[in-house]
Short mmCIF file of N, CA and C in Angstrom, two decimals:
data_model
loop_
_atom_site.label_atom_id
_atom_site.label_comp_id
_atom_site.label_asym_id
_atom_site.label_seq_id
_atom_site.Cartn_x
_atom_site.Cartn_y
_atom_site.Cartn_z
N MET A 292 -8.13 5.48 -47.79
CA MET A 292 -8.95 6.16 -46.82
C MET A 292 -9.75 5.18 -45.96
N ARG A 293 -9.92 3.94 -46.45
CA ARG A 293 -10.70 2.98 -45.66
C ARG A 293 -9.98 2.61 -44.37
N GLY A 294 -8.66 2.60 -44.40
CA GLY A 294 -7.89 2.17 -43.24
C GLY A 294 -7.86 3.20 -42.12
N LEU A 295 -8.06 4.47 -42.47
CA LEU A 295 -7.99 5.52 -41.46
C LEU A 295 -9.10 5.39 -40.41
N PRO A 296 -10.37 5.18 -40.78
CA PRO A 296 -11.40 5.01 -39.74
C PRO A 296 -11.13 3.80 -38.84
N ALA A 297 -10.66 2.72 -39.44
CA ALA A 297 -10.38 1.53 -38.63
C ALA A 297 -9.21 1.79 -37.68
N LEU A 298 -8.21 2.48 -38.17
CA LEU A 298 -7.06 2.81 -37.35
C LEU A 298 -7.46 3.75 -36.21
N LEU A 299 -8.28 4.72 -36.53
CA LEU A 299 -8.78 5.64 -35.52
C LEU A 299 -9.61 4.93 -34.46
N ALA A 300 -10.48 4.01 -34.88
CA ALA A 300 -11.31 3.25 -33.95
C ALA A 300 -10.43 2.39 -33.04
N ALA A 301 -9.42 1.76 -33.60
CA ALA A 301 -8.51 0.92 -32.81
C ALA A 301 -7.75 1.76 -31.79
N ALA A 302 -7.31 2.95 -32.20
CA ALA A 302 -6.57 3.82 -31.29
C ALA A 302 -7.47 4.27 -30.14
N LEU A 303 -8.71 4.63 -30.45
CA LEU A 303 -9.65 5.04 -29.39
C LEU A 303 -9.95 3.89 -28.45
N PHE A 304 -10.09 2.69 -28.98
CA PHE A 304 -10.35 1.52 -28.14
C PHE A 304 -9.18 1.30 -27.18
N LEU A 305 -7.97 1.33 -27.70
CA LEU A 305 -6.79 1.11 -26.85
C LEU A 305 -6.63 2.22 -25.82
N LEU A 306 -6.94 3.44 -26.19
CA LEU A 306 -6.87 4.54 -25.24
C LEU A 306 -7.88 4.34 -24.11
N GLY A 307 -9.08 3.92 -24.47
CA GLY A 307 -10.11 3.66 -23.46
C GLY A 307 -9.74 2.53 -22.53
N VAL A 308 -9.19 1.45 -23.06
CA VAL A 308 -8.79 0.31 -22.24
C VAL A 308 -7.65 0.68 -21.31
N SER A 309 -6.72 1.51 -21.80
CA SER A 309 -5.58 1.87 -20.96
C SER A 309 -5.99 2.76 -19.79
N CYS A 310 -7.14 3.41 -19.90
CA CYS A 310 -7.60 4.27 -18.81
C CYS A 310 -8.30 3.48 -17.70
N LEU A 311 -8.66 2.25 -17.99
CA LEU A 311 -9.32 1.43 -16.98
C LEU A 311 -8.29 0.95 -15.98
N ARG A 312 -8.56 1.15 -14.71
CA ARG A 312 -7.65 0.69 -13.67
C ARG A 312 -8.41 -0.27 -12.77
N PRO A 313 -7.80 -1.37 -12.43
CA PRO A 313 -8.49 -2.27 -11.50
C PRO A 313 -8.63 -1.59 -10.14
N ARG A 314 -9.79 -1.77 -9.53
CA ARG A 314 -10.01 -1.21 -8.20
C ARG A 314 -9.34 -2.10 -7.16
N PRO A 315 -8.69 -1.50 -6.16
CA PRO A 315 -8.08 -2.33 -5.13
C PRO A 315 -9.15 -3.06 -4.33
N VAL A 316 -8.83 -4.26 -3.91
CA VAL A 316 -9.76 -5.05 -3.12
C VAL A 316 -9.24 -5.10 -1.69
N TYR A 317 -10.08 -4.71 -0.74
CA TYR A 317 -9.72 -4.75 0.67
C TYR A 317 -10.55 -5.84 1.32
N ARG A 318 -9.89 -6.81 1.85
CA ARG A 318 -10.58 -7.96 2.42
C ARG A 318 -10.76 -7.81 3.92
N GLY A 319 -11.67 -8.60 4.49
CA GLY A 319 -11.85 -8.64 5.93
C GLY A 319 -12.60 -7.45 6.49
N GLY A 320 -13.43 -6.82 5.69
CA GLY A 320 -14.27 -5.74 6.21
C GLY A 320 -13.62 -4.39 6.20
N GLY A 321 -12.37 -4.28 5.74
CA GLY A 321 -11.72 -2.99 5.69
C GLY A 321 -12.33 -2.11 4.61
N THR A 322 -12.14 -0.83 4.75
CA THR A 322 -12.67 0.10 3.76
C THR A 322 -11.57 0.67 2.91
N GLY A 323 -10.37 0.17 3.05
CA GLY A 323 -9.25 0.71 2.31
C GLY A 323 -8.57 1.81 3.10
N PRO A 324 -7.49 2.33 2.56
CA PRO A 324 -6.74 3.36 3.28
C PRO A 324 -7.61 4.59 3.53
N VAL A 325 -7.51 5.10 4.72
CA VAL A 325 -8.26 6.31 5.07
C VAL A 325 -7.31 7.28 5.76
N ALA A 326 -7.57 8.54 5.57
CA ALA A 326 -6.82 9.56 6.29
C ALA A 326 -7.44 9.72 7.66
N ALA A 327 -6.68 10.21 8.58
CA ALA A 327 -7.20 10.43 9.93
C ALA A 327 -7.87 11.79 9.99
N ILE A 328 -9.01 11.90 9.35
CA ILE A 328 -9.74 13.15 9.30
C ILE A 328 -10.71 13.18 10.49
N PRO A 329 -10.55 14.16 11.39
CA PRO A 329 -11.48 14.23 12.52
C PRO A 329 -12.93 14.22 12.04
N GLY A 330 -13.72 13.37 12.68
CA GLY A 330 -15.12 13.22 12.30
C GLY A 330 -15.38 12.01 11.43
N TYR A 331 -14.31 11.42 10.82
CA TYR A 331 -14.49 10.22 10.02
C TYR A 331 -15.08 9.13 10.90
N THR A 332 -16.12 8.43 10.43
CA THR A 332 -16.73 7.36 11.21
C THR A 332 -16.72 6.06 10.45
N GLN A 333 -16.77 4.99 11.18
CA GLN A 333 -16.79 3.63 10.63
C GLN A 333 -17.57 2.77 11.60
N ARG A 334 -18.42 1.91 11.08
CA ARG A 334 -19.19 0.99 11.93
C ARG A 334 -18.83 -0.44 11.59
N GLY A 335 -18.81 -1.28 12.63
CA GLY A 335 -18.51 -2.68 12.43
C GLY A 335 -18.33 -3.39 13.77
N VAL A 336 -17.61 -4.49 13.73
CA VAL A 336 -17.42 -5.31 14.91
C VAL A 336 -16.03 -5.08 15.51
N ALA A 337 -16.02 -4.89 16.82
CA ALA A 337 -14.76 -4.76 17.56
C ALA A 337 -14.51 -6.04 18.34
N SER A 338 -13.25 -6.32 18.56
CA SER A 338 -12.85 -7.42 19.45
C SER A 338 -11.75 -6.86 20.35
N TYR A 339 -11.24 -7.70 21.24
CA TYR A 339 -10.13 -7.23 22.06
C TYR A 339 -9.06 -8.30 22.15
N TYR A 340 -7.86 -7.86 22.42
CA TYR A 340 -6.75 -8.78 22.62
C TYR A 340 -6.06 -8.43 23.92
N GLY A 341 -5.58 -9.48 24.60
CA GLY A 341 -5.11 -9.24 25.95
C GLY A 341 -3.84 -9.95 26.31
N GLU A 342 -3.92 -10.72 27.41
CA GLU A 342 -2.75 -11.31 28.06
C GLU A 342 -1.79 -12.04 27.13
N GLY A 343 -2.28 -12.71 26.13
CA GLY A 343 -1.40 -13.45 25.22
C GLY A 343 -0.43 -12.57 24.47
N PHE A 344 -0.73 -11.28 24.39
CA PHE A 344 0.13 -10.33 23.67
C PHE A 344 0.91 -9.41 24.61
N GLN A 345 0.66 -9.50 25.90
CA GLN A 345 1.32 -8.65 26.89
C GLN A 345 2.83 -8.71 26.73
N GLY A 346 3.45 -7.53 26.61
CA GLY A 346 4.91 -7.45 26.51
C GLY A 346 5.46 -7.59 25.11
N ARG A 347 4.66 -8.02 24.16
CA ARG A 347 5.14 -8.14 22.77
C ARG A 347 5.14 -6.76 22.12
N LEU A 348 5.86 -6.64 21.02
CA LEU A 348 5.92 -5.36 20.33
C LEU A 348 4.71 -5.17 19.43
N THR A 349 4.19 -3.95 19.43
CA THR A 349 3.11 -3.60 18.51
C THR A 349 3.73 -3.19 17.17
N ALA A 350 2.90 -2.95 16.18
CA ALA A 350 3.38 -2.61 14.84
C ALA A 350 4.18 -1.31 14.81
N ASN A 351 3.92 -0.39 15.74
CA ASN A 351 4.70 0.85 15.75
C ASN A 351 5.93 0.77 16.65
N GLY A 352 6.20 -0.41 17.22
CA GLY A 352 7.41 -0.62 18.01
C GLY A 352 7.25 -0.46 19.51
N GLU A 353 6.04 -0.10 19.97
CA GLU A 353 5.80 0.01 21.41
C GLU A 353 5.60 -1.38 22.02
N THR A 354 5.77 -1.46 23.31
CA THR A 354 5.48 -2.70 24.03
C THR A 354 3.99 -2.73 24.33
N PHE A 355 3.33 -3.81 23.95
CA PHE A 355 1.89 -3.94 24.17
C PHE A 355 1.59 -4.05 25.66
N ASP A 356 0.60 -3.29 26.11
CA ASP A 356 0.19 -3.31 27.52
C ASP A 356 -1.33 -3.35 27.55
N THR A 357 -1.88 -4.42 28.11
CA THR A 357 -3.33 -4.59 28.15
C THR A 357 -4.03 -3.52 28.98
N ARG A 358 -3.28 -2.80 29.85
CA ARG A 358 -3.89 -1.80 30.73
C ARG A 358 -3.97 -0.42 30.09
N ARG A 359 -3.35 -0.25 28.94
CA ARG A 359 -3.40 1.05 28.25
C ARG A 359 -4.59 1.12 27.32
N LEU A 360 -5.00 2.34 27.01
CA LEU A 360 -6.14 2.55 26.12
C LEU A 360 -5.61 2.75 24.70
N THR A 361 -5.28 1.61 24.08
CA THR A 361 -4.77 1.63 22.71
C THR A 361 -5.55 0.63 21.88
N CYS A 362 -5.26 0.62 20.57
CA CYS A 362 -6.00 -0.28 19.68
C CYS A 362 -5.19 -0.62 18.45
N ALA A 363 -5.70 -1.62 17.73
CA ALA A 363 -5.16 -1.99 16.42
C ALA A 363 -6.22 -1.67 15.37
N HIS A 364 -5.81 -1.00 14.31
CA HIS A 364 -6.69 -0.68 13.18
C HIS A 364 -5.89 -0.94 11.91
N ARG A 365 -6.55 -1.42 10.87
CA ARG A 365 -5.84 -1.78 9.64
C ARG A 365 -5.24 -0.59 8.91
N THR A 366 -5.91 0.54 8.90
CA THR A 366 -5.49 1.61 7.99
C THR A 366 -5.27 2.98 8.61
N LEU A 367 -5.84 3.26 9.75
CA LEU A 367 -5.64 4.58 10.34
C LEU A 367 -4.19 4.76 10.76
N PRO A 368 -3.62 5.94 10.57
CA PRO A 368 -2.22 6.17 10.94
C PRO A 368 -1.99 5.97 12.44
N PHE A 369 -0.78 5.56 12.77
CA PHE A 369 -0.40 5.44 14.18
C PHE A 369 -0.60 6.78 14.87
N ASP A 370 -0.96 6.72 16.14
CA ASP A 370 -1.19 7.88 17.01
C ASP A 370 -2.49 8.62 16.72
N THR A 371 -3.33 8.09 15.83
CA THR A 371 -4.67 8.65 15.65
C THR A 371 -5.49 8.34 16.89
N MET A 372 -6.21 9.32 17.38
CA MET A 372 -7.09 9.13 18.53
C MET A 372 -8.50 8.83 18.00
N VAL A 373 -9.08 7.73 18.49
CA VAL A 373 -10.37 7.24 18.00
C VAL A 373 -11.32 7.04 19.17
N ARG A 374 -12.53 7.58 19.05
CA ARG A 374 -13.57 7.32 20.04
C ARG A 374 -14.34 6.09 19.57
N VAL A 375 -14.48 5.11 20.45
CA VAL A 375 -15.18 3.86 20.13
C VAL A 375 -16.44 3.81 20.99
N ARG A 376 -17.58 3.70 20.31
CA ARG A 376 -18.87 3.64 21.03
C ARG A 376 -19.49 2.27 20.82
N ASN A 377 -19.79 1.60 21.93
CA ASN A 377 -20.49 0.32 21.89
C ASN A 377 -21.94 0.65 21.53
N MET A 378 -22.41 0.18 20.40
CA MET A 378 -23.75 0.54 19.91
C MET A 378 -24.86 -0.11 20.73
N ALA A 379 -24.54 -1.13 21.51
CA ALA A 379 -25.56 -1.80 22.33
C ALA A 379 -25.86 -1.03 23.62
N ASN A 380 -24.85 -0.32 24.16
CA ASN A 380 -25.06 0.35 25.45
C ASN A 380 -24.62 1.81 25.48
N ASP A 381 -24.15 2.32 24.36
CA ASP A 381 -23.69 3.72 24.22
C ASP A 381 -22.49 4.08 25.08
N LYS A 382 -21.80 3.10 25.65
CA LYS A 382 -20.57 3.41 26.40
C LYS A 382 -19.46 3.71 25.40
N GLU A 383 -18.60 4.66 25.78
CA GLU A 383 -17.54 5.11 24.89
C GLU A 383 -16.18 5.06 25.57
N VAL A 384 -15.15 4.91 24.73
CA VAL A 384 -13.77 5.00 25.19
C VAL A 384 -12.96 5.62 24.06
N THR A 385 -11.97 6.42 24.43
CA THR A 385 -11.07 6.99 23.43
C THR A 385 -9.75 6.24 23.51
N VAL A 386 -9.28 5.77 22.36
CA VAL A 386 -8.06 4.95 22.28
C VAL A 386 -7.12 5.54 21.23
N ARG A 387 -5.86 5.15 21.32
CA ARG A 387 -4.84 5.59 20.38
C ARG A 387 -4.41 4.40 19.53
N VAL A 388 -4.31 4.60 18.22
CA VAL A 388 -3.87 3.54 17.30
C VAL A 388 -2.36 3.36 17.44
N ASN A 389 -1.95 2.13 17.83
CA ASN A 389 -0.52 1.83 17.90
C ASN A 389 -0.18 0.47 17.32
N ASP A 390 -1.17 -0.17 16.69
CA ASP A 390 -0.94 -1.52 16.15
C ASP A 390 -1.78 -1.71 14.90
N ARG A 391 -1.52 -2.78 14.16
CA ARG A 391 -2.28 -3.13 12.96
C ARG A 391 -3.11 -4.37 13.24
N GLY A 392 -4.23 -4.44 12.59
CA GLY A 392 -5.17 -5.53 12.76
C GLY A 392 -6.55 -4.94 12.84
N PRO A 393 -7.56 -5.67 13.17
CA PRO A 393 -7.54 -7.10 13.47
C PRO A 393 -7.43 -7.93 12.19
N TYR A 394 -7.01 -9.15 12.35
CA TYR A 394 -6.81 -10.04 11.22
C TYR A 394 -7.89 -11.10 11.11
N VAL A 395 -8.95 -10.95 11.86
CA VAL A 395 -10.12 -11.83 11.75
C VAL A 395 -11.12 -11.11 10.86
N GLY A 396 -11.60 -11.79 9.83
CA GLY A 396 -12.52 -11.17 8.88
C GLY A 396 -13.75 -10.56 9.53
N GLY A 397 -14.17 -9.42 9.02
CA GLY A 397 -15.37 -8.78 9.49
C GLY A 397 -15.20 -7.88 10.68
N ARG A 398 -14.01 -7.82 11.25
CA ARG A 398 -13.77 -6.95 12.42
C ARG A 398 -13.02 -5.71 11.97
N ILE A 399 -13.32 -4.58 12.61
CA ILE A 399 -12.70 -3.33 12.19
C ILE A 399 -11.68 -2.78 13.18
N ILE A 400 -11.70 -3.26 14.42
CA ILE A 400 -10.77 -2.74 15.43
C ILE A 400 -10.56 -3.79 16.51
N ASP A 401 -9.34 -3.83 17.04
CA ASP A 401 -9.00 -4.65 18.20
C ASP A 401 -8.64 -3.69 19.32
N LEU A 402 -9.29 -3.84 20.46
CA LEU A 402 -9.03 -2.99 21.61
C LEU A 402 -8.19 -3.73 22.64
N THR A 403 -7.54 -2.99 23.50
CA THR A 403 -6.88 -3.62 24.64
C THR A 403 -7.95 -4.05 25.63
N GLU A 404 -7.55 -4.87 26.58
CA GLU A 404 -8.48 -5.34 27.60
C GLU A 404 -9.07 -4.16 28.40
N ALA A 405 -8.23 -3.18 28.71
CA ALA A 405 -8.70 -2.01 29.48
C ALA A 405 -9.78 -1.25 28.71
N ALA A 406 -9.59 -1.09 27.41
CA ALA A 406 -10.58 -0.38 26.59
C ALA A 406 -11.86 -1.20 26.47
N ALA A 407 -11.73 -2.51 26.34
CA ALA A 407 -12.90 -3.38 26.25
C ALA A 407 -13.73 -3.31 27.53
N GLU A 408 -13.06 -3.24 28.67
CA GLU A 408 -13.77 -3.12 29.94
C GLU A 408 -14.55 -1.81 30.01
N ARG A 409 -13.97 -0.73 29.52
CA ARG A 409 -14.61 0.59 29.58
C ARG A 409 -15.94 0.62 28.83
N ILE A 410 -16.04 -0.15 27.74
CA ILE A 410 -17.30 -0.14 26.98
C ILE A 410 -18.12 -1.40 27.22
N ASP A 411 -17.74 -2.15 28.25
CA ASP A 411 -18.50 -3.31 28.70
C ASP A 411 -18.68 -4.37 27.61
N MET A 412 -17.55 -4.75 26.97
CA MET A 412 -17.63 -5.79 25.95
C MET A 412 -16.68 -6.96 26.24
N LYS A 413 -16.04 -6.91 27.40
CA LYS A 413 -15.06 -7.95 27.72
C LYS A 413 -15.71 -9.33 27.85
N LYS A 414 -16.88 -9.39 28.46
CA LYS A 414 -17.55 -10.68 28.66
C LYS A 414 -17.92 -11.33 27.33
N SER A 415 -18.47 -10.56 26.40
CA SER A 415 -18.89 -11.10 25.11
C SER A 415 -17.70 -11.30 24.16
N GLY A 416 -16.66 -10.49 24.33
CA GLY A 416 -15.48 -10.61 23.47
C GLY A 416 -15.57 -9.81 22.19
N VAL A 417 -16.76 -9.54 21.73
CA VAL A 417 -16.98 -8.74 20.52
C VAL A 417 -18.18 -7.82 20.74
N ALA A 418 -18.24 -6.75 19.96
CA ALA A 418 -19.39 -5.84 20.05
C ALA A 418 -19.48 -5.05 18.76
N ARG A 419 -20.70 -4.67 18.40
CA ARG A 419 -20.91 -3.74 17.28
C ARG A 419 -20.56 -2.35 17.80
N VAL A 420 -19.69 -1.67 17.06
CA VAL A 420 -19.22 -0.37 17.50
C VAL A 420 -19.27 0.65 16.38
N GLU A 421 -19.17 1.89 16.79
CA GLU A 421 -18.97 2.99 15.85
C GLU A 421 -17.69 3.69 16.25
N LEU A 422 -16.77 3.84 15.30
CA LEU A 422 -15.51 4.53 15.52
C LEU A 422 -15.65 5.95 14.98
N THR A 423 -15.10 6.89 15.70
CA THR A 423 -15.03 8.27 15.21
C THR A 423 -13.62 8.79 15.46
N VAL A 424 -12.98 9.28 14.42
CA VAL A 424 -11.65 9.86 14.58
C VAL A 424 -11.80 11.17 15.34
N VAL A 425 -11.08 11.27 16.45
CA VAL A 425 -11.11 12.46 17.30
C VAL A 425 -10.02 13.42 16.90
N SER A 426 -8.82 12.90 16.70
CA SER A 426 -7.70 13.75 16.28
C SER A 426 -6.69 12.92 15.50
N SER A 427 -5.98 13.61 14.63
CA SER A 427 -4.98 12.94 13.80
C SER A 427 -3.59 13.20 14.37
N PRO A 428 -2.60 12.39 13.98
CA PRO A 428 -1.25 12.55 14.52
C PRO A 428 -0.51 13.77 13.97
N ASP A 429 -1.08 14.46 13.01
CA ASP A 429 -0.38 15.60 12.36
C ASP A 429 -0.14 16.72 13.30
#
């Protein structure tokens, strides 16, 4: 009978350990995968990408065009519509996700040059912004 309590304790310990799952780590300021739920918001730093990418393919297979109102986001589904508000001046632009990135740590979105101009961040190159999902691709 002495072995039964020890065996039971060992079984409970192993059961408890097996239930522990490592949490995924998202680097570079990402918040992990998110659904495109209208009203979802995220705050952080935006940047823009332009002429050096003109004509190249985006992650969803479109040709990148600096004059279109599109963006790169790490986790939002392609074709999600996102309102981006420059927190310094309250200017807003609505963009469509068609690419992945940004790949610079601490940034949450890359805008096209046209979108950056709309919220008056082209001169500085970066801005603190608030993203709000307007509509999902569903």
